[in-house]
Amino acid sequence: MIVRELEKAGIPTVQVCNMTPVADAVGVQRIWKSVSIKYPLGTPQLPAELELAERVRMTREALKMLEQ
Amino acid sequence: MKKLRVVYYVNQFFGQEGGEEAASMGVSLYSGAYGTAKAFAKAYGKGCEVVATIICGDNCIAENLEKVGSEIIDLVKFYSPDAFIAGPAFTDGRYGIGCGYLCSEVIRQFNIPAITGMNQLNPGVELYRKQVYILKTGKNAISANKDVKRMAVFLKKLVNGKKLASPQEEGYFTRGYKRNVKMERRPAARAVDMVLDKYYGRPFNTEITLPRKNINARPAAIRDLSKATIVIATDGGLYPADNPDKMPSANADRFGVYDIDGLDSLKKGEWVIRHNGYDNSISNDDPNRLVPVDAMRKLEKEGVIGALHNKYLATTGLITTVENSTNTGKGITNYVKNNDIDAVLLTST
């Protein structure tokens, strides 16, 4: 409902979430499926440096949706 | 008389495997009734036998709905039951989505009765109420006995082919079907009554609920991300360790604004999650997994984005009423408008 209010006001928003059917049912326009409910942009199985690189990649991918 | 063969689905908690720490467990199977299924079998009485109880962790199923779902459906198929019961899931969104999805697939593939129970706050209600009978339940396990009993009574009605009363009387969420009923009074008289009730502020019930779907137009794309200021927001409940705003761990009615000016990363221990709806440990170990300040700073330096707004916004999205989350959304919208922010990255748990 937060994103719904933002989008109603015309503010470009990307929602990084895991339960995408819920966001979709609410009518969210830009949805990026996260890694996990518990850690949306984490990959705890990776060593710290690689995890950061992976998070940069994922965050960039999500943000790119704002340009579409 | 042949007993009704039932397969039952519960999550890790109601399958007595554990709480949030067990929420990522995979599918396991008990022969016979286990956990909630036992209470259901008892409530139904002699005519029913729970042949198997399937247990799966909430995170496991919600994160891989179709894959884990089909694994569970295969197990159901193996038992070829007469009916399938899931939950009740109360307000738990992950559990509700699991229950709703499994029931809808069982109905679609095997054409047998499948029912579940949820509270109106559960997002699973809107997703599955058209395909599945979802009984209305309390908010949490306190009402479990009563709710499970009602599910048993309802299933009995379904399998015995009894005519159902209205969704309100039966206590399930409307499925969007209409049925002709003969009323004592004519429509004109009923409509006038309704207008008078509305005028005098008395309670009244509409006879036809209009769908409240009003999807927004897609906000225009950002032309050039490298010139845009982005703010991070989260509903995952990450706050400074001392929680200065005393943000609640469920049903937040507001959001907090937290300074990250000059920070390249969120340090473990300085930021702590207050959200009772998921296992917080992994994101507490590295708060950037929820609020990706470290990655955003890199993207800022690389010029992918223009700037990261120097504060992030946080609320706790758990069992939050539509009213509260809409108000929080309005507040965040105002904040964004008043702070020269071009776009929002919102992370959800």
Coordinates of N, CA and C in Angstrom, one line a residue, chain A residues 1-19 21-22 25-27 29-30 33 35-42 44 51-52 55-56 59-60 62-68, chain B residues 24 59 62-63 94 97 123 127 214-216 218-222 225 278-279 282-283 286 288-290 292 294-296 298-299 302 304-305 315 325-326 329-330 333 336 342-349:
Chain A
M1 N 0.8 -1.2 0.0 CA 0.0 0.0 0.0 C 0.9 1.3 0.0
I2 N 2.1 1.1 0.5 CA 3.0 2.2 0.5 C 3.4 2.6 -0.9
V3 N 3.7 1.6 -1.7 CA 4.1 1.8 -3.1 C 2.9 2.3 -3.9
R4 N 1.7 1.8 -3.5 CA 0.5 2.3 -4.2 C 0.3 3.8 -4.0
E5 N 0.6 4.3 -2.8 CA 0.5 5.7 -2.6 C 1.5 6.5 -3.4
L6 N 2.8 6.0 -3.4 CA 3.8 6.7 -4.1 C 3.5 6.7 -5.6
E7 N 3.1 5.6 -6.1 CA 2.8 5.6 -7.6 C 1.6 6.4 -7.9
K8 N 0.6 6.5 -7.0 CA -0.5 7.3 -7.2 C -0.1 8.8 -7.4
A9 N 1.0 9.2 -6.6 CA 1.5 10.5 -6.7 C 2.4 10.7 -7.9
G10 N 2.6 9.6 -8.7 CA 3.5 9.7 -9.8 C 5.0 9.6 -9.5
I11 N 5.3 9.1 -8.4 CA 6.7 9.0 -8.0 C 7.3 7.6 -8.5
P12 N 8.3 7.6 -9.3 CA 8.8 6.3 -9.8 C 9.4 5.5 -8.6
T13 N 8.9 4.3 -8.5 CA 9.3 3.4 -7.3 C 9.6 2.0 -7.8
V14 N 10.6 1.4 -7.3 CA 10.8 0.0 -7.6 C 10.7 -0.8 -6.2
Q15 N 9.9 -1.8 -6.2 CA 9.7 -2.5 -5.0 C 10.5 -3.8 -5.1
V16 N 11.5 -4.0 -4.2 CA 12.3 -5.2 -4.1 C 11.6 -6.1 -3.1
C17 N 11.0 -7.1 -3.6 CA 10.2 -8.0 -2.6 C 10.2 -9.4 -3.1
N18 N 9.9 -10.3 -2.2 CA 10.0 -11.7 -2.6 C 8.6 -12.3 -3.0
M19 N 7.6 -11.9 -2.2 CA 6.2 -12.4 -2.5 C 5.6 -11.5 -3.6
P21 N 3.5 -12.1 -5.9 CA 2.1 -12.1 -6.2 C 1.3 -11.1 -5.4
V22 N 1.8 -10.8 -4.2 CA 1.1 -9.8 -3.3 C 1.3 -8.4 -3.9
A25 N -0.8 -8.1 -6.9 CA -2.3 -7.9 -6.6 C -2.6 -6.5 -6.2
V26 N -1.7 -5.9 -5.5 CA -1.9 -4.5 -5.0 C -1.8 -3.5 -6.2
G27 N -1.2 -4.0 -7.2 CA -1.1 -3.1 -8.4 C 0.2 -2.4 -8.6
Q29 N 3.7 -1.3 -9.9 CA 4.1 -1.3 -11.3 C 5.5 -1.8 -11.6
R30 N 6.4 -1.5 -10.7 CA 7.8 -2.0 -10.9 C 8.2 -2.9 -9.7
K33 N 12.1 -9.1 -8.1 CA 12.0 -10.3 -7.1 C 13.3 -10.4 -6.3
V35 N 16.0 -11.9 -3.3 CA 16.7 -13.1 -3.0 C 15.8 -13.9 -2.0
S36 N 15.4 -13.3 -1.0 CA 14.8 -14.0 0.1 C 13.9 -13.0 0.9
I37 N 12.9 -13.6 1.6 CA 12.1 -12.7 2.5 C 13.0 -12.2 3.6
K38 N 13.9 -13.0 4.1 CA 14.7 -12.6 5.2 C 15.8 -11.7 4.9
Y39 N 16.3 -11.7 3.7 CA 17.5 -10.9 3.3 C 17.3 -10.5 1.8
P40 N 16.5 -9.5 1.6 CA 16.1 -9.1 0.2 C 17.3 -9.0 -0.8
L41 N 18.4 -8.4 -0.3 CA 19.5 -8.1 -1.2 C 20.8 -8.7 -0.6
G42 N 20.7 -9.9 0.0 CA 21.8 -10.6 0.6 C 22.1 -11.9 -0.1
P44 N 24.2 -14.5 1.7 CA 25.1 -14.8 2.9 C 26.0 -16.0 2.6
E51 N 29.9 -10.9 -1.9 CA 28.5 -10.6 -1.6 C 28.2 -9.1 -2.0
L52 N 29.1 -8.2 -1.6 CA 29.0 -6.8 -2.0 C 28.8 -6.6 -3.5
R55 N 25.5 -7.7 -4.5 CA 24.5 -6.7 -4.1 C 24.5 -5.5 -5.0
V56 N 25.7 -5.1 -5.4 CA 25.8 -3.9 -6.3 C 25.1 -4.3 -7.6
T59 N 21.2 -4.5 -7.1 CA 20.7 -3.2 -6.8 C 20.6 -2.4 -8.1
R60 N 21.7 -2.5 -8.9 CA 21.7 -1.8 -10.2 C 20.5 -2.3 -11.1
A62 N 17.7 -3.7 -10.2 CA 16.4 -3.2 -9.7 C 16.3 -1.7 -10.1
L63 N 17.3 -0.9 -9.9 CA 17.2 0.5 -10.2 C 17.0 0.8 -11.7
K64 N 17.5 -0.1 -12.5 CA 17.4 0.0 -14.0 C 15.9 0.0 -14.4
M65 N 15.1 -0.7 -13.6 CA 13.6 -0.8 -13.9 C 13.0 0.6 -13.9
L66 N 13.7 1.5 -13.1 CA 13.1 2.9 -13.0 C 13.3 3.7 -14.4
E67 N 14.2 3.2 -15.2 CA 14.4 3.8 -16.5 C 13.5 3.3 -17.6
Q68 N 12.7 2.3 -17.2 CA 11.8 1.7 -18.2 C 10.3 2.1 -18.0
Chain B
S24 N 12.7 -22.0 7.2 CA 13.3 -22.3 5.8 C 13.3 -23.8 5.6
N59 N 9.1 -19.8 4.8 CA 9.9 -19.1 3.8 C 10.1 -20.0 2.6
A62 N 7.0 -19.9 0.4 CA 6.6 -18.6 -0.2 C 7.7 -18.1 -1.2
E63 N 8.9 -18.5 -1.0 CA 10.0 -18.1 -1.9 C 10.0 -18.9 -3.2
R94 N 3.0 -15.3 4.5 CA 3.7 -16.4 3.8 C 2.9 -17.7 4.0
I97 N -0.3 -17.5 1.8 CA -0.1 -17.7 0.4 C 0.2 -19.2 0.1
P123 N -2.7 -11.3 3.2 CA -2.7 -11.0 1.8 C -3.2 -12.2 0.9
L127 N -5.7 -12.9 -2.9 CA -5.1 -13.7 -4.0 C -5.9 -15.0 -4.3
N214 N -8.4 -0.2 -8.2 CA -8.1 1.0 -8.9 C -6.6 1.0 -9.1
I215 N -6.1 0.4 -10.1 CA -4.7 0.3 -10.4 C -4.2 1.7 -10.8
N216 N -3.1 2.1 -10.3 CA -2.5 3.3 -10.7 C -1.9 3.2 -12.1
R218 N 1.3 3.7 -14.5 CA 2.7 3.6 -14.2 C 3.4 4.9 -14.2
P219 N 4.1 5.3 -13.1 CA 4.8 6.6 -13.1 C 5.8 6.6 -14.2
A220 N 6.0 7.8 -14.8 CA 6.9 7.9 -15.9 C 8.3 7.5 -15.5
A221 N 9.0 6.9 -16.5 CA 10.4 6.4 -16.2 C 11.3 7.6 -15.9
I222 N 12.3 7.3 -15.1 CA 13.4 8.3 -14.9 C 14.2 8.4 -16.2
L225 N 19.1 8.0 -15.0 CA 19.4 7.5 -13.6 C 20.6 8.2 -13.0
Y278 N 9.6 -12.3 10.6 CA 10.6 -13.2 9.9 C 11.8 -13.3 10.8
D279 N 12.7 -14.3 10.5 CA 13.9 -14.5 11.2 C 14.9 -13.4 10.8
I282 N 19.8 -13.0 9.8 CA 20.8 -12.9 8.7 C 20.9 -11.4 8.3
S283 N 19.8 -10.6 8.3 CA 19.9 -9.2 7.9 C 20.5 -8.4 9.1
D286 N 24.2 -8.4 8.7 CA 24.7 -7.4 7.7 C 23.5 -6.6 7.3
N288 N 23.0 -4.2 5.5 CA 23.0 -3.8 4.1 C 22.2 -4.8 3.2
R289 N 22.0 -6.0 3.8 CA 21.2 -7.0 3.0 C 19.7 -6.6 2.9
L290 N 19.3 -5.7 3.9 CA 17.9 -5.2 3.8 C 17.9 -3.7 3.3
P292 N 20.3 -1.5 1.4 CA 21.6 -1.6 0.7 C 22.4 -0.3 0.6
D294 N 25.6 0.1 1.3 CA 26.9 -0.1 0.7 C 26.8 -0.2 -0.8
A295 N 25.9 -0.9 -1.3 CA 25.7 -1.0 -2.8 C 25.4 0.3 -3.4
M296 N 24.5 1.1 -2.8 CA 24.0 2.4 -3.3 C 25.2 3.4 -3.4
K298 N 28.3 2.6 -3.8 CA 29.2 2.2 -4.9 C 28.6 2.7 -6.2
L299 N 27.3 2.5 -6.3 CA 26.6 3.0 -7.6 C 26.6 4.5 -7.7
E302 N 30.2 5.2 -8.8 CA 30.4 4.8 -10.2 C 29.6 5.7 -11.2
V304 N 26.3 5.6 -11.6 CA 25.1 4.9 -12.1 C 23.9 5.7 -11.6
I305 N 23.9 6.2 -10.4 CA 22.8 7.1 -9.9 C 23.5 8.4 -9.6
T315 N 9.8 1.4 8.1 CA 8.6 1.1 8.8 C 8.6 -0.4 9.0
S325 N -1.1 1.3 6.6 CA 0.0 1.3 5.6 C -0.3 2.4 4.5
T326 N -1.6 2.6 4.3 CA -1.9 3.7 3.3 C -1.5 5.1 3.9
G329 N 2.2 5.3 3.7 CA 2.5 5.6 2.2 C 2.3 7.1 1.9
K330 N 1.2 7.6 2.4 CA 1.0 9.1 2.2 C 2.1 9.9 2.8
T333 N 5.2 9.6 0.8 CA 5.0 10.4 -0.5 C 5.3 11.9 -0.2
V336 N 9.0 12.4 0.2 CA 9.8 12.4 -1.1 C 9.6 13.7 -1.9
D342 N 14.0 11.9 -6.6 CA 13.4 11.6 -7.9 C 12.7 10.2 -7.9
A343 N 13.3 9.3 -7.1 CA 12.7 7.9 -7.1 C 13.0 7.2 -5.8
V344 N 12.2 6.1 -5.7 CA 12.3 5.3 -4.4 C 12.7 3.9 -4.7
L345 N 13.6 3.4 -3.9 CA 13.9 1.9 -3.9 C 13.4 1.4 -2.6
L346 N 12.3 0.6 -2.6 CA 11.7 0.1 -1.4 C 12.0 -1.4 -1.3
T347 N 12.6 -1.8 -0.2 CA 12.8 -3.2 0.0 C 11.8 -3.8 1.0
S348 N 11.3 -5.0 0.7 CA 10.2 -5.6 1.5 C 10.6 -6.9 1.9
T349 N 10.1 -7.3 3.1 CA 10.4 -8.6 3.6 C 9.2 -9.5 3.6

